[in-house]
Amino acid sequence: MQLLELSHFKALIYVNNSYQNFQTLAYQRAVHIHVNHGESDKISMVSNQSKAYDKVFVAGSAAKDRYLSAVAWVDEKKLIPIGRPQLDLETTPLLERSSLKTITYAPTWEGEDEANNYTSMDCYGIAIIDAALKQKNCRVIYKPHPRILDSKDPLINSAHKYITQQLSRGEHEIHLTGDVLSVLKDTDLLISDISSVTLDYLYLRPSGAIFLTDRRSDRELLVADSPVAKAAYIIDSSTVAALAQSIEKVLERDELFENRQEVCRYYFGGIAAGESTAAFYRELERSIAEHDLAVAQLSRSRRGH
């Protein structure tokens, strides 16, 4: 708190819901803004703790609806859409240049509990790689979530070992480190789970086909929890056996192209790649100005401020 009092910050920006945030929330003269650290349909993205912040910057309408569906008494006026500023940054290419089409498998990890478990590694990982490797004129890229590498789940460990062995030959690539965004920009078809990776790909490459996994094999719940499913080809217990044929058909003719454009607008509000950073600074400056005016009208302040 002493640092805040001496520095006279105008805004404090929070990238998670750590309990340590609530000490700095006592600082009266700054506007407190939560931005989270990505855009994802995981239930961990929304929390009752969001009520503590003055404003919550979100990507678009999908994020607003996510809060309204999961947090009672949430103040919709505090939810400010700004797109995805993080995706405006330039990245260094990770993949080797290739004339082959690129299929990327980018699974998430198993989460801290079952409610946050969206990984496909233990249930579909091996089948996904086998199906991808059957495609002609394609290379397969494996880019797992970093926490896959230290998983305690034996099925995940077994799938990871199998995948790395299968992709060690030919033009296929394994990227256990590095920026996933660098991979997504050169991906023609993405296979992933409910995660920020799927939505980042939708934003960066709305023309690229998406295969979305559903470990619970509950299509109605999947669409309700993750609306991007309406614009993705679903991998679940009823479709995984024919996955190789499904990928082949999509590579030849992608029937969900128009759906993805519509869903992309729902998630990101029509803010084009490269424009989100300007939207972020615009809303930040507006929030600071509004808060400064409100603070100036206060009759009492915390000692030391």
PDB file of C-alpha atoms in Angstrom:
ATOM      1  CA  MET A   1       0.000   0.000   0.000  1.00  0.00           C
ATOM      2  CA  GLN A   2       2.882   2.365   0.698  1.00  0.00           C
ATOM      3  CA  LEU A   3       4.025   1.963  -2.908  1.00  0.00           C
ATOM      4  CA  LEU A   4       0.578   2.971  -4.145  1.00  0.00           C
ATOM      5  CA  GLU A   5       0.389   5.975  -1.862  1.00  0.00           C
ATOM      6  CA  LEU A   6       3.803   7.238  -2.961  1.00  0.00           C
ATOM      7  CA  SER A   7       3.316   6.587  -6.671  1.00  0.00           C
ATOM      8  CA  HIS A   8      -0.168   8.078  -7.190  1.00  0.00           C
ATOM      9  CA  PHE A   9      -1.262   5.473  -9.733  1.00  0.00           C
ATOM     10  CA  LYS A  10      -4.374   6.388 -11.721  1.00  0.00           C
ATOM     11  CA  ALA A  11      -5.343   2.807 -12.583  1.00  0.00           C
ATOM     12  CA  LEU A  12      -4.611  -0.680 -11.289  1.00  0.00           C
ATOM     13  CA  ILE A  13      -5.097  -3.541 -13.734  1.00  0.00           C
ATOM     14  CA  TYR A  14      -5.612  -7.114 -12.555  1.00  0.00           C
ATOM     15  CA  VAL A  15      -4.898 -10.202 -14.685  1.00  0.00           C
ATOM     16  CA  ASN A  16      -6.288 -12.801 -12.282  1.00  0.00           C
ATOM     17  CA  ASN A  17      -8.431 -13.195  -9.160  1.00  0.00           C
ATOM     18  CA  SER A  18      -5.649 -13.788  -6.648  1.00  0.00           C
ATOM     19  CA  TYR A  19      -6.621 -13.172  -3.040  1.00  0.00           C
ATOM     20  CA  GLN A  20      -3.712 -10.735  -2.903  1.00  0.00           C
ATOM     21  CA  ASN A  21      -5.659  -8.406  -5.186  1.00  0.00           C
ATOM     22  CA  PHE A  22      -7.930  -7.450  -2.344  1.00  0.00           C
ATOM     23  CA  GLN A  23      -5.241  -5.628  -0.450  1.00  0.00           C
ATOM     24  CA  THR A  24      -4.655  -3.188  -3.291  1.00  0.00           C
ATOM     25  CA  LEU A  25      -8.397  -2.801  -3.873  1.00  0.00           C
ATOM     26  CA  ALA A  26      -8.394  -0.669  -0.737  1.00  0.00           C
ATOM     27  CA  TYR A  27      -6.500   2.039  -2.627  1.00  0.00           C
ATOM     28  CA  GLN A  28      -9.073   4.744  -3.144  1.00  0.00           C
ATOM     29  CA  ARG A  29      -7.648   7.050  -5.787  1.00  0.00           C
ATOM     30  CA  ALA A  30      -7.100   4.570  -8.631  1.00  0.00           C
ATOM     31  CA  VAL A  31      -9.711   2.923 -10.798  1.00  0.00           C
ATOM     32  CA  HIS A  32      -9.531  -0.869 -10.411  1.00  0.00           C
ATOM     33  CA  ILE A  33      -9.905  -2.782 -13.682  1.00  0.00           C
ATOM     34  CA  HIS A  34      -9.944  -6.547 -14.165  1.00  0.00           C
ATOM     35  CA  VAL A  35      -8.779  -7.823 -17.565  1.00  0.00           C
ATOM     36  CA  ASN A  36      -8.128 -11.523 -16.840  1.00  0.00           C
ATOM     37  CA  HIS A  37      -5.348 -13.207 -18.826  1.00  0.00           C
ATOM     38  CA  GLY A  38      -7.162 -14.470 -21.880  1.00  0.00           C
ATOM     39  CA  GLU A  39     -10.561 -15.166 -23.426  1.00  0.00           C
ATOM     40  CA  SER A  40     -11.947 -18.623 -22.775  1.00  0.00           C
ATOM     41  CA  ASP A  41     -15.236 -20.396 -22.152  1.00  0.00           C
ATOM     42  CA  LYS A  42     -13.817 -22.222 -19.143  1.00  0.00           C
ATOM     43  CA  ILE A  43     -15.878 -21.696 -15.992  1.00  0.00           C
ATOM     44  CA  SER A  44     -12.744 -20.383 -14.281  1.00  0.00           C
ATOM     45  CA  MET A  45     -13.022 -17.261 -16.440  1.00  0.00           C
ATOM     46  CA  VAL A  46     -15.954 -15.934 -14.411  1.00  0.00           C
ATOM     47  CA  SER A  47     -16.045 -15.341 -10.687  1.00  0.00           C
ATOM     48  CA  ASN A  48     -18.089 -13.591  -8.024  1.00  0.00           C
ATOM     49  CA  GLN A  49     -14.853 -11.755  -7.281  1.00  0.00           C
ATOM     50  CA  SER A  50     -15.426  -9.639 -10.382  1.00  0.00           C
ATOM     51  CA  LYS A  51     -17.880  -7.558  -8.357  1.00  0.00           C
ATOM     52  CA  ALA A  52     -14.986  -6.078  -6.396  1.00  0.00           C
ATOM     53  CA  TYR A  53     -13.521  -4.240  -9.392  1.00  0.00           C
ATOM     54  CA  ASP A  54     -14.726  -0.916 -10.746  1.00  0.00           C
ATOM     55  CA  LYS A  55     -14.752  -2.278 -14.284  1.00  0.00           C
ATOM     56  CA  VAL A  56     -14.138  -5.582 -16.022  1.00  0.00           C
ATOM     57  CA  PHE A  57     -12.703  -5.379 -19.534  1.00  0.00           C
ATOM     58  CA  VAL A  58     -13.933  -8.275 -21.681  1.00  0.00           C
ATOM     59  CA  ALA A  59     -13.442  -9.373 -25.277  1.00  0.00           C
ATOM     60  CA  GLY A  60     -17.028  -9.028 -26.496  1.00  0.00           C
ATOM     61  CA  SER A  61     -20.647 -10.109 -26.179  1.00  0.00           C
ATOM     62  CA  ALA A  62     -19.815 -13.752 -25.473  1.00  0.00           C
ATOM     63  CA  ALA A  63     -17.799 -12.778 -22.399  1.00  0.00           C
ATOM     64  CA  LYS A  64     -20.580 -10.497 -21.172  1.00  0.00           C
ATOM     65  CA  ASP A  65     -23.110 -13.304 -21.565  1.00  0.00           C
ATOM     66  CA  ARG A  66     -20.715 -15.653 -19.756  1.00  0.00           C
ATOM     67  CA  TYR A  67     -20.715 -13.395 -16.701  1.00  0.00           C
ATOM     68  CA  LEU A  68     -24.483 -12.906 -16.810  1.00  0.00           C
ATOM     69  CA  SER A  69     -25.053 -16.660 -16.977  1.00  0.00           C
ATOM     70  CA  ALA A  70     -22.683 -17.548 -14.123  1.00  0.00           C
ATOM     71  CA  VAL A  71     -22.590 -14.641 -11.644  1.00  0.00           C
ATOM     72  CA  ALA A  72     -25.679 -13.505  -9.744  1.00  0.00           C
ATOM     73  CA  TRP A  73     -26.275  -9.748  -9.473  1.00  0.00           C
ATOM     74  CA  VAL A  74     -23.452  -8.901 -11.826  1.00  0.00           C
ATOM     75  CA  ASP A  75     -23.553  -5.273 -12.973  1.00  0.00           C
ATOM     76  CA  GLU A  76     -23.613  -5.436 -16.772  1.00  0.00           C
ATOM     77  CA  LYS A  77     -22.582  -1.766 -17.045  1.00  0.00           C
ATOM     78  CA  LYS A  78     -19.183  -2.698 -15.565  1.00  0.00           C
ATOM     79  CA  LEU A  79     -18.461  -5.155 -18.391  1.00  0.00           C
ATOM     80  CA  ILE A  80     -16.597  -3.222 -21.094  1.00  0.00           C
ATOM     81  CA  PRO A  81     -15.834  -4.925 -24.450  1.00  0.00           C
ATOM     82  CA  ILE A  82     -12.385  -4.151 -25.880  1.00  0.00           C
ATOM     83  CA  GLY A  83     -11.542  -7.133 -28.116  1.00  0.00           C
ATOM     84  CA  ARG A  84      -8.241  -8.987 -27.605  1.00  0.00           C
ATOM     85  CA  PRO A  85      -5.308  -6.529 -27.283  1.00  0.00           C
ATOM     86  CA  GLN A  86      -2.862  -9.350 -26.542  1.00  0.00           C
ATOM     87  CA  LEU A  87      -3.362 -10.662 -30.066  1.00  0.00           C
ATOM     88  CA  ASP A  88      -2.254  -7.395 -31.646  1.00  0.00           C
ATOM     89  CA  LEU A  89       1.353  -8.126 -30.704  1.00  0.00           C
ATOM     90  CA  GLU A  90       3.800  -9.323 -33.340  1.00  0.00           C
ATOM     91  CA  THR A  91       5.089 -12.852 -32.826  1.00  0.00           C
ATOM     92  CA  THR A  92       8.143 -14.684 -34.103  1.00  0.00           C
ATOM     93  CA  PRO A  93       7.207 -17.647 -36.350  1.00  0.00           C
ATOM     94  CA  LEU A  94       7.874 -21.033 -34.755  1.00  0.00           C
ATOM     95  CA  LEU A  95       7.011 -23.393 -37.585  1.00  0.00           C
ATOM     96  CA  GLU A  96       9.263 -24.329 -40.458  1.00  0.00           C
ATOM     97  CA  ARG A  97       8.033 -23.168 -43.857  1.00  0.00           C
ATOM     98  CA  SER A  98       6.168 -25.931 -45.646  1.00  0.00           C
ATOM     99  CA  SER A  99       4.034 -26.502 -48.734  1.00  0.00           C
ATOM    100  CA  LEU A 100       1.941 -28.957 -46.716  1.00  0.00           C
ATOM    101  CA  LYS A 101      -1.283 -28.031 -44.969  1.00  0.00           C
ATOM    102  CA  THR A 102      -0.803 -27.644 -41.233  1.00  0.00           C
ATOM    103  CA  ILE A 103      -2.983 -29.471 -38.702  1.00  0.00           C
ATOM    104  CA  THR A 104      -2.316 -28.383 -35.127  1.00  0.00           C
ATOM    105  CA  TYR A 105      -3.359 -30.301 -32.030  1.00  0.00           C
ATOM    106  CA  ALA A 106      -3.248 -27.934 -29.045  1.00  0.00           C
ATOM    107  CA  PRO A 107      -4.831 -29.602 -26.007  1.00  0.00           C
ATOM    108  CA  THR A 108      -5.396 -27.840 -22.710  1.00  0.00           C
ATOM    109  CA  TRP A 109      -4.526 -29.331 -19.307  1.00  0.00           C
ATOM    110  CA  GLU A 110      -6.866 -31.106 -16.888  1.00  0.00           C
ATOM    111  CA  GLY A 111      -7.474 -28.152 -14.560  1.00  0.00           C
ATOM    112  CA  GLU A 112      -7.493 -28.010 -10.795  1.00  0.00           C
ATOM    113  CA  ASP A 113     -10.766 -29.931 -10.452  1.00  0.00           C
ATOM    114  CA  GLU A 114     -13.317 -31.779 -12.559  1.00  0.00           C
ATOM    115  CA  ALA A 115     -15.391 -28.640 -13.204  1.00  0.00           C
ATOM    116  CA  ASN A 116     -12.343 -27.103 -14.885  1.00  0.00           C
ATOM    117  CA  ASN A 117     -11.259 -30.245 -16.722  1.00  0.00           C
ATOM    118  CA  TYR A 118     -11.582 -29.688 -20.469  1.00  0.00           C
ATOM    119  CA  THR A 119      -8.603 -31.672 -21.730  1.00  0.00           C
ATOM    120  CA  SER A 120      -8.943 -34.197 -24.535  1.00  0.00           C
ATOM    121  CA  MET A 121      -5.561 -35.796 -23.928  1.00  0.00           C
ATOM    122  CA  ASP A 122      -6.708 -38.694 -21.771  1.00  0.00           C
ATOM    123  CA  CYS A 123      -9.808 -39.589 -23.766  1.00  0.00           C
ATOM    124  CA  TYR A 124      -9.149 -38.602 -27.400  1.00  0.00           C
ATOM    125  CA  GLY A 125      -5.496 -37.553 -27.686  1.00  0.00           C
ATOM    126  CA  ILE A 126      -4.158 -40.732 -29.273  1.00  0.00           C
ATOM    127  CA  ALA A 127      -7.119 -41.047 -31.652  1.00  0.00           C
ATOM    128  CA  ILE A 128      -6.726 -37.408 -32.714  1.00  0.00           C
ATOM    129  CA  ILE A 129      -3.083 -37.861 -33.662  1.00  0.00           C
ATOM    130  CA  ASP A 130      -3.761 -41.134 -35.465  1.00  0.00           C
ATOM    131  CA  ALA A 131      -6.524 -39.450 -37.499  1.00  0.00           C
ATOM    132  CA  ALA A 132      -4.412 -36.396 -38.290  1.00  0.00           C
ATOM    133  CA  LEU A 133      -1.488 -38.529 -39.456  1.00  0.00           C
ATOM    134  CA  LYS A 134      -3.722 -40.276 -42.000  1.00  0.00           C
ATOM    135  CA  GLN A 135      -4.268 -37.041 -43.950  1.00  0.00           C
ATOM    136  CA  LYS A 136      -2.477 -36.649 -47.271  1.00  0.00           C
ATOM    137  CA  ASN A 137      -0.266 -33.634 -47.934  1.00  0.00           C
ATOM    138  CA  CYS A 138      -0.491 -32.500 -44.330  1.00  0.00           C
ATOM    139  CA  ARG A 139       1.913 -32.056 -41.464  1.00  0.00           C
ATOM    140  CA  VAL A 140       0.858 -32.359 -37.824  1.00  0.00           C
ATOM    141  CA  ILE A 141       1.927 -29.947 -35.091  1.00  0.00           C
ATOM    142  CA  TYR A 142       1.659 -30.776 -31.382  1.00  0.00           C
ATOM    143  CA  LYS A 143       1.484 -27.737 -29.079  1.00  0.00           C
ATOM    144  CA  PRO A 144       0.192 -28.801 -25.652  1.00  0.00           C
ATOM    145  CA  HIS A 145      -0.568 -26.555 -22.702  1.00  0.00           C
ATOM    146  CA  PRO A 146       2.643 -26.255 -20.614  1.00  0.00           C
ATOM    147  CA  ARG A 147       1.000 -27.998 -17.668  1.00  0.00           C
ATOM    148  CA  ILE A 148       0.466 -31.136 -19.733  1.00  0.00           C
ATOM    149  CA  LEU A 149       4.184 -31.749 -19.271  1.00  0.00           C
ATOM    150  CA  ASP A 150       3.983 -32.088 -15.478  1.00  0.00           C
ATOM    151  CA  SER A 151       0.591 -33.793 -15.302  1.00  0.00           C
ATOM    152  CA  LYS A 152       0.117 -36.464 -12.647  1.00  0.00           C
ATOM    153  CA  ASP A 153      -2.537 -38.244 -14.722  1.00  0.00           C
ATOM    154  CA  PRO A 154      -1.107 -41.515 -16.135  1.00  0.00           C
ATOM    155  CA  LEU A 155      -3.464 -41.448 -19.134  1.00  0.00           C
ATOM    156  CA  ILE A 156      -2.331 -37.959 -20.068  1.00  0.00           C
ATOM    157  CA  ASN A 157       1.301 -38.954 -19.625  1.00  0.00           C
ATOM    158  CA  SER A 158       0.803 -42.024 -21.787  1.00  0.00           C
ATOM    159  CA  ALA A 159      -0.912 -40.023 -24.543  1.00  0.00           C
ATOM    160  CA  HIS A 160       1.809 -37.371 -24.460  1.00  0.00           C
ATOM    161  CA  LYS A 161       4.521 -40.017 -24.826  1.00  0.00           C
ATOM    162  CA  TYR A 162       2.680 -41.674 -27.714  1.00  0.00           C
ATOM    163  CA  ILE A 163       2.131 -38.385 -29.540  1.00  0.00           C
ATOM    164  CA  THR A 164       5.745 -37.263 -29.270  1.00  0.00           C
ATOM    165  CA  GLN A 165       6.922 -40.642 -30.551  1.00  0.00           C
ATOM    166  CA  GLN A 166       4.551 -40.593 -33.534  1.00  0.00           C
ATOM    167  CA  LEU A 167       5.503 -37.047 -34.553  1.00  0.00           C
ATOM    168  CA  SER A 168       9.255 -37.539 -34.303  1.00  0.00           C
ATOM    169  CA  ARG A 169       9.462 -38.491 -37.971  1.00  0.00           C
ATOM    170  CA  GLY A 170       8.825 -36.585 -41.200  1.00  0.00           C
ATOM    171  CA  GLU A 171       7.873 -32.909 -41.368  1.00  0.00           C
ATOM    172  CA  HIS A 172       5.747 -33.007 -38.244  1.00  0.00           C
ATOM    173  CA  GLU A 173       6.721 -30.744 -35.361  1.00  0.00           C
ATOM    174  CA  ILE A 174       6.508 -30.831 -31.562  1.00  0.00           C
ATOM    175  CA  HIS A 175       6.553 -27.519 -29.697  1.00  0.00           C
ATOM    176  CA  LEU A 176       6.564 -27.928 -25.927  1.00  0.00           C
ATOM    177  CA  THR A 177       7.676 -24.329 -25.382  1.00  0.00           C
ATOM    178  CA  GLY A 178       7.238 -21.068 -27.256  1.00  0.00           C
ATOM    179  CA  ASP A 179       4.279 -18.825 -27.989  1.00  0.00           C
ATOM    180  CA  VAL A 180       1.210 -20.739 -29.124  1.00  0.00           C
ATOM    181  CA  LEU A 181       0.075 -17.668 -31.077  1.00  0.00           C
ATOM    182  CA  SER A 182       3.066 -18.117 -33.373  1.00  0.00           C
ATOM    183  CA  VAL A 183       1.791 -21.599 -34.178  1.00  0.00           C
ATOM    184  CA  LEU A 184      -1.845 -20.591 -34.651  1.00  0.00           C
ATOM    185  CA  LYS A 185      -1.027 -17.981 -37.272  1.00  0.00           C
ATOM    186  CA  ASP A 186       0.376 -20.700 -39.548  1.00  0.00           C
ATOM    187  CA  THR A 187      -2.283 -23.325 -38.807  1.00  0.00           C
ATOM    188  CA  ASP A 188      -4.819 -24.372 -41.449  1.00  0.00           C
ATOM    189  CA  LEU A 189      -6.908 -26.630 -39.214  1.00  0.00           C
ATOM    190  CA  LEU A 190      -6.968 -26.561 -35.416  1.00  0.00           C
ATOM    191  CA  ILE A 191      -7.924 -29.398 -33.092  1.00  0.00           C
ATOM    192  CA  SER A 192      -8.317 -28.156 -29.547  1.00  0.00           C
ATOM    193  CA  ASP A 193     -10.417 -28.103 -26.400  1.00  0.00           C
ATOM    194  CA  ILE A 194     -12.497 -25.472 -24.624  1.00  0.00           C
ATOM    195  CA  SER A 195      -9.679 -23.013 -23.979  1.00  0.00           C
ATOM    196  CA  SER A 196      -8.280 -19.632 -24.927  1.00  0.00           C
ATOM    197  CA  VAL A 197      -6.338 -21.297 -27.747  1.00  0.00           C
ATOM    198  CA  THR A 198      -9.531 -22.125 -29.640  1.00  0.00           C
ATOM    199  CA  LEU A 199     -10.880 -18.587 -29.374  1.00  0.00           C
ATOM    200  CA  ASP A 200      -7.532 -16.987 -30.179  1.00  0.00           C
ATOM    201  CA  TYR A 201      -7.435 -19.063 -33.358  1.00  0.00           C
ATOM    202  CA  LEU A 202     -10.979 -17.993 -34.219  1.00  0.00           C
ATOM    203  CA  TYR A 203      -9.853 -14.364 -33.907  1.00  0.00           C
ATOM    204  CA  LEU A 204      -6.534 -14.718 -35.728  1.00  0.00           C
ATOM    205  CA  ARG A 205      -7.662 -17.157 -38.437  1.00  0.00           C
ATOM    206  CA  PRO A 206     -11.470 -17.035 -38.826  1.00  0.00           C
ATOM    207  CA  SER A 207     -10.999 -18.780 -42.168  1.00  0.00           C
ATOM    208  CA  GLY A 208      -9.371 -21.791 -40.473  1.00  0.00           C
ATOM    209  CA  ALA A 209     -11.467 -24.837 -39.601  1.00  0.00           C
ATOM    210  CA  ILE A 210     -11.849 -25.802 -35.938  1.00  0.00           C
ATOM    211  CA  PHE A 211     -12.372 -29.252 -34.443  1.00  0.00           C
ATOM    212  CA  LEU A 212     -13.534 -28.813 -30.838  1.00  0.00           C
ATOM    213  CA  THR A 213     -13.384 -31.680 -28.355  1.00  0.00           C
ATOM    214  CA  ASP A 214     -16.106 -32.568 -25.868  1.00  0.00           C
ATOM    215  CA  ARG A 215     -14.877 -34.963 -23.199  1.00  0.00           C
ATOM    216  CA  ARG A 216     -18.365 -35.118 -21.634  1.00  0.00           C
ATOM    217  CA  SER A 217     -20.115 -35.953 -24.926  1.00  0.00           C
ATOM    218  CA  ASP A 218     -23.006 -33.645 -24.069  1.00  0.00           C
ATOM    219  CA  ARG A 219     -23.667 -31.548 -27.178  1.00  0.00           C
ATOM    220  CA  GLU A 220     -26.391 -29.403 -25.621  1.00  0.00           C
ATOM    221  CA  LEU A 221     -24.189 -28.509 -22.650  1.00  0.00           C
ATOM    222  CA  LEU A 222     -21.189 -27.912 -24.919  1.00  0.00           C
ATOM    223  CA  VAL A 223     -23.038 -25.373 -27.068  1.00  0.00           C
ATOM    224  CA  ALA A 224     -24.447 -23.643 -23.990  1.00  0.00           C
ATOM    225  CA  ASP A 225     -21.042 -23.402 -22.302  1.00  0.00           C
ATOM    226  CA  SER A 226     -18.983 -22.722 -25.423  1.00  0.00           C
ATOM    227  CA  PRO A 227     -20.931 -21.089 -28.284  1.00  0.00           C
ATOM    228  CA  VAL A 228     -17.959 -21.494 -30.619  1.00  0.00           C
ATOM    229  CA  ALA A 229     -19.161 -25.102 -30.849  1.00  0.00           C
ATOM    230  CA  LYS A 230     -21.838 -23.873 -33.271  1.00  0.00           C
ATOM    231  CA  ALA A 231     -19.053 -23.081 -35.716  1.00  0.00           C
ATOM    232  CA  ALA A 232     -16.809 -26.075 -35.012  1.00  0.00           C
ATOM    233  CA  TYR A 233     -16.708 -29.759 -35.891  1.00  0.00           C
ATOM    234  CA  ILE A 234     -17.192 -31.713 -32.667  1.00  0.00           C
ATOM    235  CA  ILE A 235     -15.049 -34.582 -31.442  1.00  0.00           C
ATOM    236  CA  ASP A 236     -16.866 -36.681 -28.855  1.00  0.00           C
ATOM    237  CA  SER A 237     -17.594 -40.324 -28.142  1.00  0.00           C
ATOM    238  CA  SER A 238     -20.036 -40.473 -31.069  1.00  0.00           C
ATOM    239  CA  THR A 239     -17.718 -38.947 -33.693  1.00  0.00           C
ATOM    240  CA  VAL A 240     -14.157 -39.861 -32.736  1.00  0.00           C
ATOM    241  CA  ALA A 241     -14.184 -43.220 -34.553  1.00  0.00           C
ATOM    242  CA  ALA A 242     -14.754 -41.470 -37.900  1.00  0.00           C
ATOM    243  CA  LEU A 243     -12.417 -38.556 -37.171  1.00  0.00           C
ATOM    244  CA  ALA A 244      -9.951 -39.297 -39.983  1.00  0.00           C
ATOM    245  CA  GLN A 245     -12.736 -39.204 -42.568  1.00  0.00           C
ATOM    246  CA  SER A 246     -14.198 -36.052 -41.012  1.00  0.00           C
ATOM    247  CA  ILE A 247     -10.888 -34.195 -41.200  1.00  0.00           C
ATOM    248  CA  GLU A 248     -10.425 -35.284 -44.812  1.00  0.00           C
ATOM    249  CA  LYS A 249     -13.877 -33.951 -45.755  1.00  0.00           C
ATOM    250  CA  VAL A 250     -13.314 -30.626 -43.999  1.00  0.00           C
ATOM    251  CA  LEU A 251      -9.951 -30.145 -45.701  1.00  0.00           C
ATOM    252  CA  GLU A 252     -11.733 -30.614 -49.021  1.00  0.00           C
ATOM    253  CA  ARG A 253     -14.829 -28.543 -48.195  1.00  0.00           C
ATOM    254  CA  ASP A 254     -15.330 -26.498 -45.032  1.00  0.00           C
ATOM    255  CA  GLU A 255     -19.069 -26.094 -44.511  1.00  0.00           C
ATOM    256  CA  LEU A 256     -18.816 -23.958 -41.363  1.00  0.00           C
ATOM    257  CA  PHE A 257     -16.874 -21.011 -42.797  1.00  0.00           C
ATOM    258  CA  GLU A 258     -19.819 -18.585 -42.635  1.00  0.00           C
ATOM    259  CA  ASN A 259     -20.757 -19.804 -39.156  1.00  0.00           C
ATOM    260  CA  ARG A 260     -17.278 -18.929 -37.900  1.00  0.00           C
ATOM    261  CA  GLN A 261     -17.498 -15.378 -39.198  1.00  0.00           C
ATOM    262  CA  GLU A 262     -20.755 -14.869 -37.296  1.00  0.00           C
ATOM    263  CA  VAL A 263     -19.463 -16.487 -34.113  1.00  0.00           C
ATOM    264  CA  CYS A 264     -16.236 -14.482 -34.334  1.00  0.00           C
ATOM    265  CA  ARG A 265     -18.287 -11.274 -34.300  1.00  0.00           C
ATOM    266  CA  TYR A 266     -20.177 -12.542 -31.249  1.00  0.00           C
ATOM    267  CA  TYR A 267     -16.959 -13.214 -29.333  1.00  0.00           C
ATOM    268  CA  PHE A 268     -14.963 -10.169 -30.437  1.00  0.00           C
ATOM    269  CA  GLY A 269     -17.537  -7.573 -31.452  1.00  0.00           C
ATOM    270  CA  GLY A 270     -16.275  -7.063 -34.960  1.00  0.00           C
ATOM    271  CA  ILE A 271     -13.029  -5.525 -33.684  1.00  0.00           C
ATOM    272  CA  ALA A 272     -10.481  -6.500 -36.302  1.00  0.00           C
ATOM    273  CA  ALA A 273      -7.038  -7.840 -35.509  1.00  0.00           C
ATOM    274  CA  GLY A 274      -4.801  -4.885 -34.737  1.00  0.00           C
ATOM    275  CA  GLU A 275      -7.584  -2.638 -33.404  1.00  0.00           C
ATOM    276  CA  SER A 276      -8.029  -3.981 -29.881  1.00  0.00           C
ATOM    277  CA  THR A 277      -5.048  -2.181 -28.372  1.00  0.00           C
ATOM    278  CA  ALA A 278      -6.496   1.180 -29.383  1.00  0.00           C
ATOM    279  CA  ALA A 279      -9.853   0.152 -27.883  1.00  0.00           C
ATOM    280  CA  PHE A 280      -8.118  -0.856 -24.645  1.00  0.00           C
ATOM    281  CA  TYR A 281      -6.322   2.477 -24.252  1.00  0.00           C
ATOM    282  CA  ARG A 282      -9.449   4.405 -25.179  1.00  0.00           C
ATOM    283  CA  GLU A 283     -11.514   2.684 -22.484  1.00  0.00           C
ATOM    284  CA  LEU A 284      -8.659   2.910 -19.973  1.00  0.00           C
ATOM    285  CA  GLU A 285      -8.344   6.666 -20.448  1.00  0.00           C
ATOM    286  CA  ARG A 286     -12.117   7.086 -20.208  1.00  0.00           C
ATOM    287  CA  SER A 287     -12.225   5.042 -16.996  1.00  0.00           C
ATOM    288  CA  ILE A 288      -9.418   7.076 -15.427  1.00  0.00           C
ATOM    289  CA  ALA A 289     -11.133  10.357 -16.308  1.00  0.00           C
ATOM    290  CA  GLU A 290     -14.488   9.190 -14.938  1.00  0.00           C
ATOM    291  CA  HIS A 291     -12.895   7.903 -11.749  1.00  0.00           C
ATOM    292  CA  ASP A 292     -10.821  11.052 -11.192  1.00  0.00           C
ATOM    293  CA  LEU A 293     -14.003  13.101 -11.412  1.00  0.00           C
ATOM    294  CA  ALA A 294     -15.795  10.818  -8.954  1.00  0.00           C
ATOM    295  CA  VAL A 295     -12.885  10.901  -6.488  1.00  0.00           C
ATOM    296  CA  ALA A 296     -12.770  14.709  -6.643  1.00  0.00           C
ATOM    297  CA  GLN A 297     -16.364  14.781  -5.430  1.00  0.00           C
ATOM    298  CA  LEU A 298     -15.702  12.624  -2.351  1.00  0.00           C
ATOM    299  CA  SER A 299     -15.913  14.289   1.047  1.00  0.00           C
ATOM    300  CA  ARG A 300     -13.792  11.670   2.838  1.00  0.00           C
ATOM    301  CA  SER A 301     -10.605   9.825   1.924  1.00  0.00           C
ATOM    302  CA  ARG A 302      -8.465   7.138   3.475  1.00  0.00           C
ATOM    303  CA  ARG A 303      -5.609   8.459   5.594  1.00  0.00           C
ATOM    304  CA  GLY A 304      -2.358   8.734   3.647  1.00  0.00           C
ATOM    305  CA  HIS A 305      -4.076   9.301   0.305  1.00  0.00           C
TER     306      HIS A 305
END
